[in-house]
Tab-separated table of C-alpha atoms in Angstrom:
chain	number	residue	atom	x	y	z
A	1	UNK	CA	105.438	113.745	87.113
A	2	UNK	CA	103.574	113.022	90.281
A	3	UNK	CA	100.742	114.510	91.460
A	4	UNK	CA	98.951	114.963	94.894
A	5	UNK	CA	95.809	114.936	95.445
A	6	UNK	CA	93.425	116.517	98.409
A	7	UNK	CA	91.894	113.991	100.165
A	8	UNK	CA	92.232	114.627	103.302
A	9	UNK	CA	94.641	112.873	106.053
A	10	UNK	CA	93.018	110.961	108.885
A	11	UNK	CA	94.742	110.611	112.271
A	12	UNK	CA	91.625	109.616	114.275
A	13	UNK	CA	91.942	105.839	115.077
A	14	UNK	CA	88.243	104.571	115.415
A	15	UNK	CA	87.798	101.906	117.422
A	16	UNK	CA	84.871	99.420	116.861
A	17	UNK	CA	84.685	97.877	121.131
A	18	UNK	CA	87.571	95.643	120.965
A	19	UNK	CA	90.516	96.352	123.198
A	20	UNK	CA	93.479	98.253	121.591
A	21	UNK	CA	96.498	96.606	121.090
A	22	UNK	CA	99.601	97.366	123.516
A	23	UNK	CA	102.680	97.905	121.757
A	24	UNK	CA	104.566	94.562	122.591
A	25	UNK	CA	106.900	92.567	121.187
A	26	UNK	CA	104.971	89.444	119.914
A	27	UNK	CA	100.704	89.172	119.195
A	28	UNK	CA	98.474	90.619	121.773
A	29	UNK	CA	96.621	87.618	123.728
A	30	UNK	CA	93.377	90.015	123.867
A	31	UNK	CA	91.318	90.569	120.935
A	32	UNK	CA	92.093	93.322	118.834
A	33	UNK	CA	89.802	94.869	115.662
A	34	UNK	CA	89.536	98.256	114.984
A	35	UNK	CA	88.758	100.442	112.176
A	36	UNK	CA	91.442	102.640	111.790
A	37	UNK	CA	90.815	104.890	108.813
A	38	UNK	CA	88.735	105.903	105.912
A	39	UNK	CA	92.462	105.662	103.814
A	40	UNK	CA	90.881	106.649	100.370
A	41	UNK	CA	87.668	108.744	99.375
A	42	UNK	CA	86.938	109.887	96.089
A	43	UNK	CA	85.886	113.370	97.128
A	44	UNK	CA	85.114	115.906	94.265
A	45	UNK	CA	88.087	115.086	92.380
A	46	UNK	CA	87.222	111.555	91.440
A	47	UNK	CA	83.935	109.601	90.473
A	48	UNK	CA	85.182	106.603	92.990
A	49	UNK	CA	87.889	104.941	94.373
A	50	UNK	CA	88.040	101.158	93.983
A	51	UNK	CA	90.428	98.465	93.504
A	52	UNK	CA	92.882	98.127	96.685
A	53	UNK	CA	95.796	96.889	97.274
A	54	UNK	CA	97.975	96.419	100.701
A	55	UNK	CA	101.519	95.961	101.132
A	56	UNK	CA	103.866	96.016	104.594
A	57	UNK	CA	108.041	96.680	103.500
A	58	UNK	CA	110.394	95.295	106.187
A	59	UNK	CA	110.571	98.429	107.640
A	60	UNK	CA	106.870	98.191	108.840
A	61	UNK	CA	105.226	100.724	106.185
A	62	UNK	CA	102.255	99.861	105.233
A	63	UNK	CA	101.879	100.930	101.474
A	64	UNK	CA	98.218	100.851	100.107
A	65	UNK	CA	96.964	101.649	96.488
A	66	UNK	CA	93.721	101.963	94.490
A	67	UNK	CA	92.345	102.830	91.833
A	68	UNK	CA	90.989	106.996	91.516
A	69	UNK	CA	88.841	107.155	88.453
A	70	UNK	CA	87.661	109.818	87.028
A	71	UNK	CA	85.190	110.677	84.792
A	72	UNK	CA	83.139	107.663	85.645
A	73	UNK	CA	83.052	104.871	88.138
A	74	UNK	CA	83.329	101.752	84.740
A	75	UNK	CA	87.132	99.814	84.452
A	76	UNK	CA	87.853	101.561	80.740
A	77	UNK	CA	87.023	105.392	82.986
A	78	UNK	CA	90.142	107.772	82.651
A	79	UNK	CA	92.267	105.939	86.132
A	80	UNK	CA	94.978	107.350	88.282
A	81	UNK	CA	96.878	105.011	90.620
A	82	UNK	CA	97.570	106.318	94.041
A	83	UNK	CA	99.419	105.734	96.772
A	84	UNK	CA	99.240	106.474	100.675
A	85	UNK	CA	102.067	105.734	102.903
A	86	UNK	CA	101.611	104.823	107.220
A	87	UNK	CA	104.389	104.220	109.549
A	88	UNK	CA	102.369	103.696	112.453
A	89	UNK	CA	100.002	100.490	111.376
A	90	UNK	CA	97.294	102.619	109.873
A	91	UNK	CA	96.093	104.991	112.401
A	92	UNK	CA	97.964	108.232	110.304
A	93	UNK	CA	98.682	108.354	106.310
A	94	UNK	CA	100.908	110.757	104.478
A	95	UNK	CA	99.395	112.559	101.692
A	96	UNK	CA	97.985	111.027	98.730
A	97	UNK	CA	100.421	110.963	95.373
A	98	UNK	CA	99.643	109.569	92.019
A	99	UNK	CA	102.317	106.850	91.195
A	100	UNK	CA	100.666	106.124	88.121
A	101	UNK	CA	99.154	108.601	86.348
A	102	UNK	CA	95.814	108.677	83.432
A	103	UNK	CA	97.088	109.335	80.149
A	104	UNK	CA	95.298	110.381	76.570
A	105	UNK	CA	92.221	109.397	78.690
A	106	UNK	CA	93.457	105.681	78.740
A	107	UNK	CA	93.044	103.694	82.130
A	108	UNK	CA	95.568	102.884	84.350
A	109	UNK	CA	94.843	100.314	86.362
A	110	UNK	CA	95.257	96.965	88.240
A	111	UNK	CA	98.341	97.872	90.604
A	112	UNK	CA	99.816	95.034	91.608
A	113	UNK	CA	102.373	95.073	94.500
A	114	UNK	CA	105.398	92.564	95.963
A	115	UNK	CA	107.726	93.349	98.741
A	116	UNK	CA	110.972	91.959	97.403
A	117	UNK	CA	112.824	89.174	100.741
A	118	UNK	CA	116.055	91.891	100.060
A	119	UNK	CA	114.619	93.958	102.321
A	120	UNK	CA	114.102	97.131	100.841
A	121	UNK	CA	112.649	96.721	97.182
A	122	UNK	CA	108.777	97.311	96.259
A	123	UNK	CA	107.926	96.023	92.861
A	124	UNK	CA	104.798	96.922	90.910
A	125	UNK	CA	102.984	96.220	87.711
A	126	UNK	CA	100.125	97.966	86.661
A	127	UNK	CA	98.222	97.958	82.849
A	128	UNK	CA	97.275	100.901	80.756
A	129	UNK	CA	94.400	100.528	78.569
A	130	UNK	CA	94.706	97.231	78.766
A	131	UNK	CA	96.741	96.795	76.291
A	132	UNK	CA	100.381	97.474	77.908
A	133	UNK	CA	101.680	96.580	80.998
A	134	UNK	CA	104.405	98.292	83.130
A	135	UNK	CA	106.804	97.623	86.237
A	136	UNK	CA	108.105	100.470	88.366
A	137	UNK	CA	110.418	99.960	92.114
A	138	UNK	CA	110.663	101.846	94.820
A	139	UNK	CA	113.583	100.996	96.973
A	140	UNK	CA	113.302	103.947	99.794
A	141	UNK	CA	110.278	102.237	100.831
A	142	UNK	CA	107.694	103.568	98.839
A	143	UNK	CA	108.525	107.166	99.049
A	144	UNK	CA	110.070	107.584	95.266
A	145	UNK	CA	109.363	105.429	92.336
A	146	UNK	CA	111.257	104.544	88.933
A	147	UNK	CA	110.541	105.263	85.374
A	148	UNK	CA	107.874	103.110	83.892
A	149	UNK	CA	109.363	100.116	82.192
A	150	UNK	CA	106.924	98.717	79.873
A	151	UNK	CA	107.229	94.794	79.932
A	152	UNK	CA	104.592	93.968	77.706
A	153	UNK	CA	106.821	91.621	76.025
A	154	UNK	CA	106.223	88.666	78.187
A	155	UNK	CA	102.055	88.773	77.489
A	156	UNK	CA	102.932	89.246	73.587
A	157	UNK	CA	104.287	85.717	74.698
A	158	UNK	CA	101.053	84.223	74.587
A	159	UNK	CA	99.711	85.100	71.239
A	160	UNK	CA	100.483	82.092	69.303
A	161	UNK	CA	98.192	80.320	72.191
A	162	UNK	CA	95.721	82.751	72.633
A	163	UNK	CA	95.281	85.993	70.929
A	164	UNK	CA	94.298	88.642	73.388
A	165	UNK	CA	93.099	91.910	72.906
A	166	UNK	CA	92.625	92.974	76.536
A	167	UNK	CA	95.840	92.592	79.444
A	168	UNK	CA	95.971	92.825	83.412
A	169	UNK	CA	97.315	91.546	86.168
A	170	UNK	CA	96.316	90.787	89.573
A	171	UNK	CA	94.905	93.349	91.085
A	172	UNK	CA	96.891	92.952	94.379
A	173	UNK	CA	99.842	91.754	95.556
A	174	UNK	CA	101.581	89.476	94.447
A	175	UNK	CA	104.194	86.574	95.542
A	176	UNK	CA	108.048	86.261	95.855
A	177	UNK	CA	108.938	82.840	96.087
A	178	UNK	CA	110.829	81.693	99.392
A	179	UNK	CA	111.291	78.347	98.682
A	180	UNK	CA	113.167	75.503	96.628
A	181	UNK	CA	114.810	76.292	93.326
A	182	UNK	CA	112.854	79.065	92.232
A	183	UNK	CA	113.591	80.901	95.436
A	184	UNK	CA	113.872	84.806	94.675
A	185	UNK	CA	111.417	83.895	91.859
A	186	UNK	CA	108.510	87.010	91.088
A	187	UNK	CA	104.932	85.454	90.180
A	188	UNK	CA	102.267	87.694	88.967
A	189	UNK	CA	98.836	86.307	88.334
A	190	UNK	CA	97.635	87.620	85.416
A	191	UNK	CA	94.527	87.225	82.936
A	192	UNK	CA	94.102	87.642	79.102
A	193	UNK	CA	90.392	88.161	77.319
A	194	UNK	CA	89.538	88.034	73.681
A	195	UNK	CA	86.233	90.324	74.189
A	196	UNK	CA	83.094	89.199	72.778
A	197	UNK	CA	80.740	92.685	72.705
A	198	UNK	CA	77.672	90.352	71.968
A	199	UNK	CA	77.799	89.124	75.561
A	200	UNK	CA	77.272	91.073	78.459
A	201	UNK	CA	80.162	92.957	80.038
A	202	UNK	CA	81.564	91.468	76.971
A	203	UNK	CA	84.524	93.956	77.086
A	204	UNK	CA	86.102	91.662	79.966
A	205	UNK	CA	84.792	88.191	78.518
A	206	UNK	CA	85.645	85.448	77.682
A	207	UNK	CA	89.100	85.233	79.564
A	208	UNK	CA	91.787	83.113	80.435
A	209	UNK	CA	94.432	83.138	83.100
A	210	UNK	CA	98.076	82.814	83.691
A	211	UNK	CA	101.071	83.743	85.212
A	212	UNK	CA	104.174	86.321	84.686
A	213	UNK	CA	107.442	85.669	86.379
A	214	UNK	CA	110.817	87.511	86.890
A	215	UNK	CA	114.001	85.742	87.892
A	216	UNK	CA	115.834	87.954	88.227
A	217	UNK	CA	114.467	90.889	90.193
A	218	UNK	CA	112.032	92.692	87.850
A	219	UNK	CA	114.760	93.279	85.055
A	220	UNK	CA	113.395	91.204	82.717
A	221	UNK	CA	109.203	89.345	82.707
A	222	UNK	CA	108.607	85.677	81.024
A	223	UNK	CA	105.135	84.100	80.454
A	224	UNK	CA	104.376	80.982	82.737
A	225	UNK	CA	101.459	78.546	81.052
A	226	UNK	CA	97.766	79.395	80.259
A	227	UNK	CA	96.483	77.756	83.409
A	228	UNK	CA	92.661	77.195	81.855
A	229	UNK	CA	90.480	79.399	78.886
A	230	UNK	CA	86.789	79.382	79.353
A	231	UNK	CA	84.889	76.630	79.424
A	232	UNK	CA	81.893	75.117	79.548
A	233	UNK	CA	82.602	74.194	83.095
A	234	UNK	CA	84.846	77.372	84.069
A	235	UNK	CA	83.284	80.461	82.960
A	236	UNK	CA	85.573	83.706	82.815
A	237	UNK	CA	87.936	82.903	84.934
A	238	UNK	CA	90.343	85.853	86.482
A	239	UNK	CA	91.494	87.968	88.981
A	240	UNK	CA	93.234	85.579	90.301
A	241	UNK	CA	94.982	85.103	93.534
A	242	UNK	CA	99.021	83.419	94.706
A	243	UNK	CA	100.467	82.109	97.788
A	244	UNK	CA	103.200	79.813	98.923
A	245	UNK	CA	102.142	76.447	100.367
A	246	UNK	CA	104.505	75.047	103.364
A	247	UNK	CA	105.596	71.931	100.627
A	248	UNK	CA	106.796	75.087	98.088
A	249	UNK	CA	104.461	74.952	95.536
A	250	UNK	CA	102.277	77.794	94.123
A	251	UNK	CA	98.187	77.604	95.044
A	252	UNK	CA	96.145	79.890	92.608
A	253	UNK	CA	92.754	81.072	94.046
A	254	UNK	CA	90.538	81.551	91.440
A	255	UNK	CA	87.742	83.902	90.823
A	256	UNK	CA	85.000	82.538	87.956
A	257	UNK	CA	81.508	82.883	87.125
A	258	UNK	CA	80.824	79.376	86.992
A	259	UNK	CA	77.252	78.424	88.345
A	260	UNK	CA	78.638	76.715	91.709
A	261	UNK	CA	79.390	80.164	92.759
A	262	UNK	CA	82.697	78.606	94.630
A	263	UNK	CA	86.189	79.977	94.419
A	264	UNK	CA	88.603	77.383	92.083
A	265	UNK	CA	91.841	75.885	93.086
A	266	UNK	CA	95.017	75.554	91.486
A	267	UNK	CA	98.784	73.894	91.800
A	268	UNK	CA	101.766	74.525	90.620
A	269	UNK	CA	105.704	73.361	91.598
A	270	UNK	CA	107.058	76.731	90.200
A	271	UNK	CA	104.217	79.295	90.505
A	272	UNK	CA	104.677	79.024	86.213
A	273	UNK	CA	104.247	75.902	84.629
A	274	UNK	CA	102.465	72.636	85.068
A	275	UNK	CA	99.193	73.534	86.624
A	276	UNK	CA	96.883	71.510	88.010
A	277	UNK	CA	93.224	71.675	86.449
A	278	UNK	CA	91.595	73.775	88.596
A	279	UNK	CA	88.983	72.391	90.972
A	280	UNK	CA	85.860	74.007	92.888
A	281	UNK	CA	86.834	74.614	96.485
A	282	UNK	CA	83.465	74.122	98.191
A	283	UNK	CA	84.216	75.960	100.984
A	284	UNK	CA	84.912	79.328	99.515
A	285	UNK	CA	81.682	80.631	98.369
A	286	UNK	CA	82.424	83.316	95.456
A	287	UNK	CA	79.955	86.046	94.576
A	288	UNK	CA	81.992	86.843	91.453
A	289	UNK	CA	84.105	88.987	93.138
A	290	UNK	CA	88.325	89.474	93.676
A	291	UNK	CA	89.691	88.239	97.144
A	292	UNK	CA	92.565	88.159	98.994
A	293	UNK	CA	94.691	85.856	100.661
A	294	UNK	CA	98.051	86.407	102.212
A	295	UNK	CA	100.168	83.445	104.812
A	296	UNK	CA	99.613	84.952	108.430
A	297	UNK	CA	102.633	82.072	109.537
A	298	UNK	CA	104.475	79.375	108.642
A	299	UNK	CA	105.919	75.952	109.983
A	300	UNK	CA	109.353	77.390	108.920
A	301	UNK	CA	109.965	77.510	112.735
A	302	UNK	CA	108.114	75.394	114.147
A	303	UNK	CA	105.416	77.119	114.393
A	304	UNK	CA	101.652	76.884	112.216
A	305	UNK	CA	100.685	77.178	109.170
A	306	UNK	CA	98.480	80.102	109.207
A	307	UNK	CA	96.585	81.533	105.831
A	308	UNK	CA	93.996	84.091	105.442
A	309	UNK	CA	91.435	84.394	102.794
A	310	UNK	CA	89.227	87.525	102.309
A	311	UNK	CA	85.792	88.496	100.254
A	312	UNK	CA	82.324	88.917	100.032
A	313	UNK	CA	80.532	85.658	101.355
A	314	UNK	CA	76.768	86.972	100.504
A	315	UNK	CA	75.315	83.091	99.612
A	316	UNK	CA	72.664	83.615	102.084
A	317	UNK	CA	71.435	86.360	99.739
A	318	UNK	CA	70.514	84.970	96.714
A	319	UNK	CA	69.741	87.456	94.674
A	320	UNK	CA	71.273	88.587	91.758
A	321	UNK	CA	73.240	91.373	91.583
A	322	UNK	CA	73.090	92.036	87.471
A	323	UNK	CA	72.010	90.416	84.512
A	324	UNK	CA	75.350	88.210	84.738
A	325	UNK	CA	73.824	85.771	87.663
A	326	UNK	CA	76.574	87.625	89.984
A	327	UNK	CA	75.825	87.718	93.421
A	328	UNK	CA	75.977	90.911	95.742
A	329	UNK	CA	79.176	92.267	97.017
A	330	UNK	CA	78.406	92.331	101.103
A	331	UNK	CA	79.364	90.488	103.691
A	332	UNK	CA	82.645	90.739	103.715
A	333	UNK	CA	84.313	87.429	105.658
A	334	UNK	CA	87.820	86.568	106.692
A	335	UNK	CA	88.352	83.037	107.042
A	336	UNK	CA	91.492	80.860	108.464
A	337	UNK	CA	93.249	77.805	107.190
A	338	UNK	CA	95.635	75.776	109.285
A	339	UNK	CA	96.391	72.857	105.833
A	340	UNK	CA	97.258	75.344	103.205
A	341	UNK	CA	93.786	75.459	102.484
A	342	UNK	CA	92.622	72.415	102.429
A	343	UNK	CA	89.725	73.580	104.889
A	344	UNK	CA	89.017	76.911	106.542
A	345	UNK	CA	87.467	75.839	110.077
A	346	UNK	CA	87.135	79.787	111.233
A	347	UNK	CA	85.670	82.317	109.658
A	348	UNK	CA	84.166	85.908	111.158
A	349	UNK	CA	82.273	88.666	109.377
A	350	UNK	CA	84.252	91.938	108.981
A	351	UNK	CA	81.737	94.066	107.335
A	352	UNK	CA	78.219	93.056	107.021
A	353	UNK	CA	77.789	95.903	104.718
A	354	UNK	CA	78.456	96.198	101.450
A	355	UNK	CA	82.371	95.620	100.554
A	356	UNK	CA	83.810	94.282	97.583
A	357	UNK	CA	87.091	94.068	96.387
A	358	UNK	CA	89.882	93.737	99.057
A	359	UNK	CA	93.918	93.002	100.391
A	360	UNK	CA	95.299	91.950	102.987
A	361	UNK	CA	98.641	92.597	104.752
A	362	UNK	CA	100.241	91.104	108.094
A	363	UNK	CA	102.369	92.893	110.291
A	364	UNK	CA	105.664	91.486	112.469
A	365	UNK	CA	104.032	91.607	115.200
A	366	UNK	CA	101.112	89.092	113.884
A	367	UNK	CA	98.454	92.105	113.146
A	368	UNK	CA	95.922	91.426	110.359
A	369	UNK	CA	95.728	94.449	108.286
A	370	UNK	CA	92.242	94.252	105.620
A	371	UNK	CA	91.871	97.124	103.040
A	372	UNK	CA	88.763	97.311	101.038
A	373	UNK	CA	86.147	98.957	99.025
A	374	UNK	CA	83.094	99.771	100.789
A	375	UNK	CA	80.019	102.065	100.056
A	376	UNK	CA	77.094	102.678	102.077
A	377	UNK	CA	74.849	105.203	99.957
A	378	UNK	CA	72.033	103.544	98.578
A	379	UNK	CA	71.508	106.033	95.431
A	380	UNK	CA	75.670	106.046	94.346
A	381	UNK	CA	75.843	102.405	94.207
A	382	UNK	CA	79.225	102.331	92.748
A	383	UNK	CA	80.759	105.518	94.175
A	384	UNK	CA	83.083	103.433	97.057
A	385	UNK	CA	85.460	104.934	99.287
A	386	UNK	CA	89.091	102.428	100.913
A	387	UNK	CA	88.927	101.466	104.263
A	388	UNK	CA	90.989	99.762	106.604
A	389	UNK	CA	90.321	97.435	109.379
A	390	UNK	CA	92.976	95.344	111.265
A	391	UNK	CA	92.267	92.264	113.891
A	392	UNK	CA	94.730	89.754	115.862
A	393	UNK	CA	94.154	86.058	115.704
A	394	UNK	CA	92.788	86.332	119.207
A	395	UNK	CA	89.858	88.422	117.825
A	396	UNK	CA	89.651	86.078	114.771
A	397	UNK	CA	89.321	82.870	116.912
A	398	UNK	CA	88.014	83.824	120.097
A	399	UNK	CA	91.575	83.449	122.042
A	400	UNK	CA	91.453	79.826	120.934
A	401	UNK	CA	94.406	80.842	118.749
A	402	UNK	CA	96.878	83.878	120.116
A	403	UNK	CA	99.850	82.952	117.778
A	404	UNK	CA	103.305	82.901	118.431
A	405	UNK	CA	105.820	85.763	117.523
A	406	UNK	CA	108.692	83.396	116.937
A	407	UNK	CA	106.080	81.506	114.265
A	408	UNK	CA	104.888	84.703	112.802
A	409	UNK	CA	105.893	85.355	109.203
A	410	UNK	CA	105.166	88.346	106.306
């Protein structure tokens, strides 16, 4: 069943002083960022909405998610996943409908997204109570979904290698291989935890992380290898983040709670097995947080390799956030690789405020889209509402860097 819920639709586009963007063909040479709309709000029917993620189908919908829970604003609260739908980059949404729905008071949670290279599949995995996980489809572009499949076959995989008591992947989307041998190939971060309730937030800790993988279009799920357990030099690692590098390998962006405070680093040939140990990218300053990352181009055509990476970058505040060492969520920075990572020359603040968890989508015509949490009443800490914002590269780099349509690349 599927229900809808009453938030209510915004039309308004809000823009924050930067020119609007014409409707050509290829990227607009003048800087574009604008906040378009407030897409989710927890209003009286939920305690908060958290948890984003951002998809565009090849029909230029832009399909975001989140989580709506209920009775409190904790990851074990009773969770609905929802679902808005925009056909016109962000500036209207269609009515809210629950794709996922709470059951026995169990969360639902950790909707995880990939626009299939056929053109017109949507695949999704989500957990409940963390100890199943599912896969629905849409294939009319996100306006019907399938009967849950539950594919929690592929993390009962693991057990002889680690016994887990606690499933999820992502949250957000996820990769479809383009490349090489695997091409068609699904790759789901995902992470595993054996809780330890003597530690705090215990019921998340310690972890481990991995991947899931389909080859053959969602039918059937396989485990890829435990990419690293905690250590005494990786602490908790998940929440994980994929892309595509332009050689065809898999990079893994890692979130941790190692004392660096820096994102980790990853490699794979197949986006499954042989990992690379992962290494401290210091760069990417990580408050303990999720981020995003999504390829803005390629060199496929000649063009440049283009990747985006977004989260809270608060190390100039160093306070702690909770008895954890975690820093605050604010701050929230995009930054810009030309190597596939290897450095991320640009960078520009989207939110000073407080943000935390976010996605990212890009559009055909080069338009960054950013959808994240955000909260600005002091007394609800947690109670967040889903925004989005979307900028060009022109706005990102000061016009040193307008793209090129023919380079451009979901």
């Amino acid at each position: 069943m599927k229900y809808f819920l009453s938030f209510l639709t915004i039309g308004t586009l809000l823009l924050s002083g930067c020119r609007t963007a014409k409707n050509t063909a290829g990227p607009s040479q003048e800087p574009v960022f604008e906040i378009t709309a407030t897409v989710f709000d927890p209003g009286t029917t939920y305690a908060t909405t958290r948890i984003p993620a951002l998809v565009m189908t090849a029909k230029g919908t832009l399909l975001a998610f989140c989580e709506a829970r209920v009775n409190n604003t904790g990851d074990w609260a009773d969770i609905d996943i929802v679902m808005r739908r925009s056909t016109d980059g962000g500036k209207t949404w269609e009515d809210n409908v629950v794709i996922a729905a709470r059951e026995n008071k169990r969360p639902t949670s950790n909707c995880t997204p990939i626009v299939d290279r056929d053109g017109k599949t949507i695949h999704v995995l989500y957990q409940r109570n963390y100890s199943n996980c599912f896969y629905v489809r849409s294939t009319d572009d996100g306006k019907t979904w399938s009967a849950p499949s539950d594919i929690t076959n592929a993390f009962e995989q693991f057990r002889p290698e680690y016994n887990w008591k606690v499933l999820a992947p992502g949250p957000g989307h996820a990769i479809q291989l383009q490349k090489g041998a695997h091409a068609g190939r699904l790759v789901v971060p995902v992470w595993l935890c054996e809780p330890n309730p003597k530690i705090p937030g215990g019921d998340h800790r310690p972890s481990c992380i991995a991947t899931v993988y389909s080859d053959d279009l969602g039918k059937t799920w396989k485990r890829g290898d435990i990419i690293t357990n905690t250590t005494a030099e990786i602490k908790n690692p998940s929440e994980h983040v994929a892309i595509e590098t332009t050689d065809g390998r898999v990079m893994l962006n890692i979130r941790t709670e190692s004392e660096p405070h820096r994102r980790m680093v990853a490699y794979s040939a197949d986006g499954a097995t042989g990992w690379t140990k992962p290494a401290f990218d210091d760069e990417l300053f990580d408050p303990v947080c999720m981020a995003s990352l999504i390829r803005v181009s390629s060199t496929d055509k000649g063009g440049k390799s283009r990747i985006a990476f977004v989260n809270p970058d608060s190390e100039n505040d160093p306070e702690p956030m909770n008895n954890r060492g975690n820093r605050k969520r604010q701050n929230l920075t995009v930054k810009l690789s030309y190597d596939d990572g290897q450095s991320w020359p640009v960078k520009k603040v989207i939110d000073p405020g407080k943000a935390g968890y976010s996605d990212l989508a890009v559009g055909p015509d080069g338009m960054i889209y950013c959808l994240y949490e955000t909260n600005e009443a002091e007394k609800q800490s947690w109670r967040y509402r889903v925004v989005l914002k979307r900028f060009n590269l022109a706005w990102l780099t000061d016009q040193k860097d307008t793209g090129n349509v023919a380079t451009l690349t979901k």
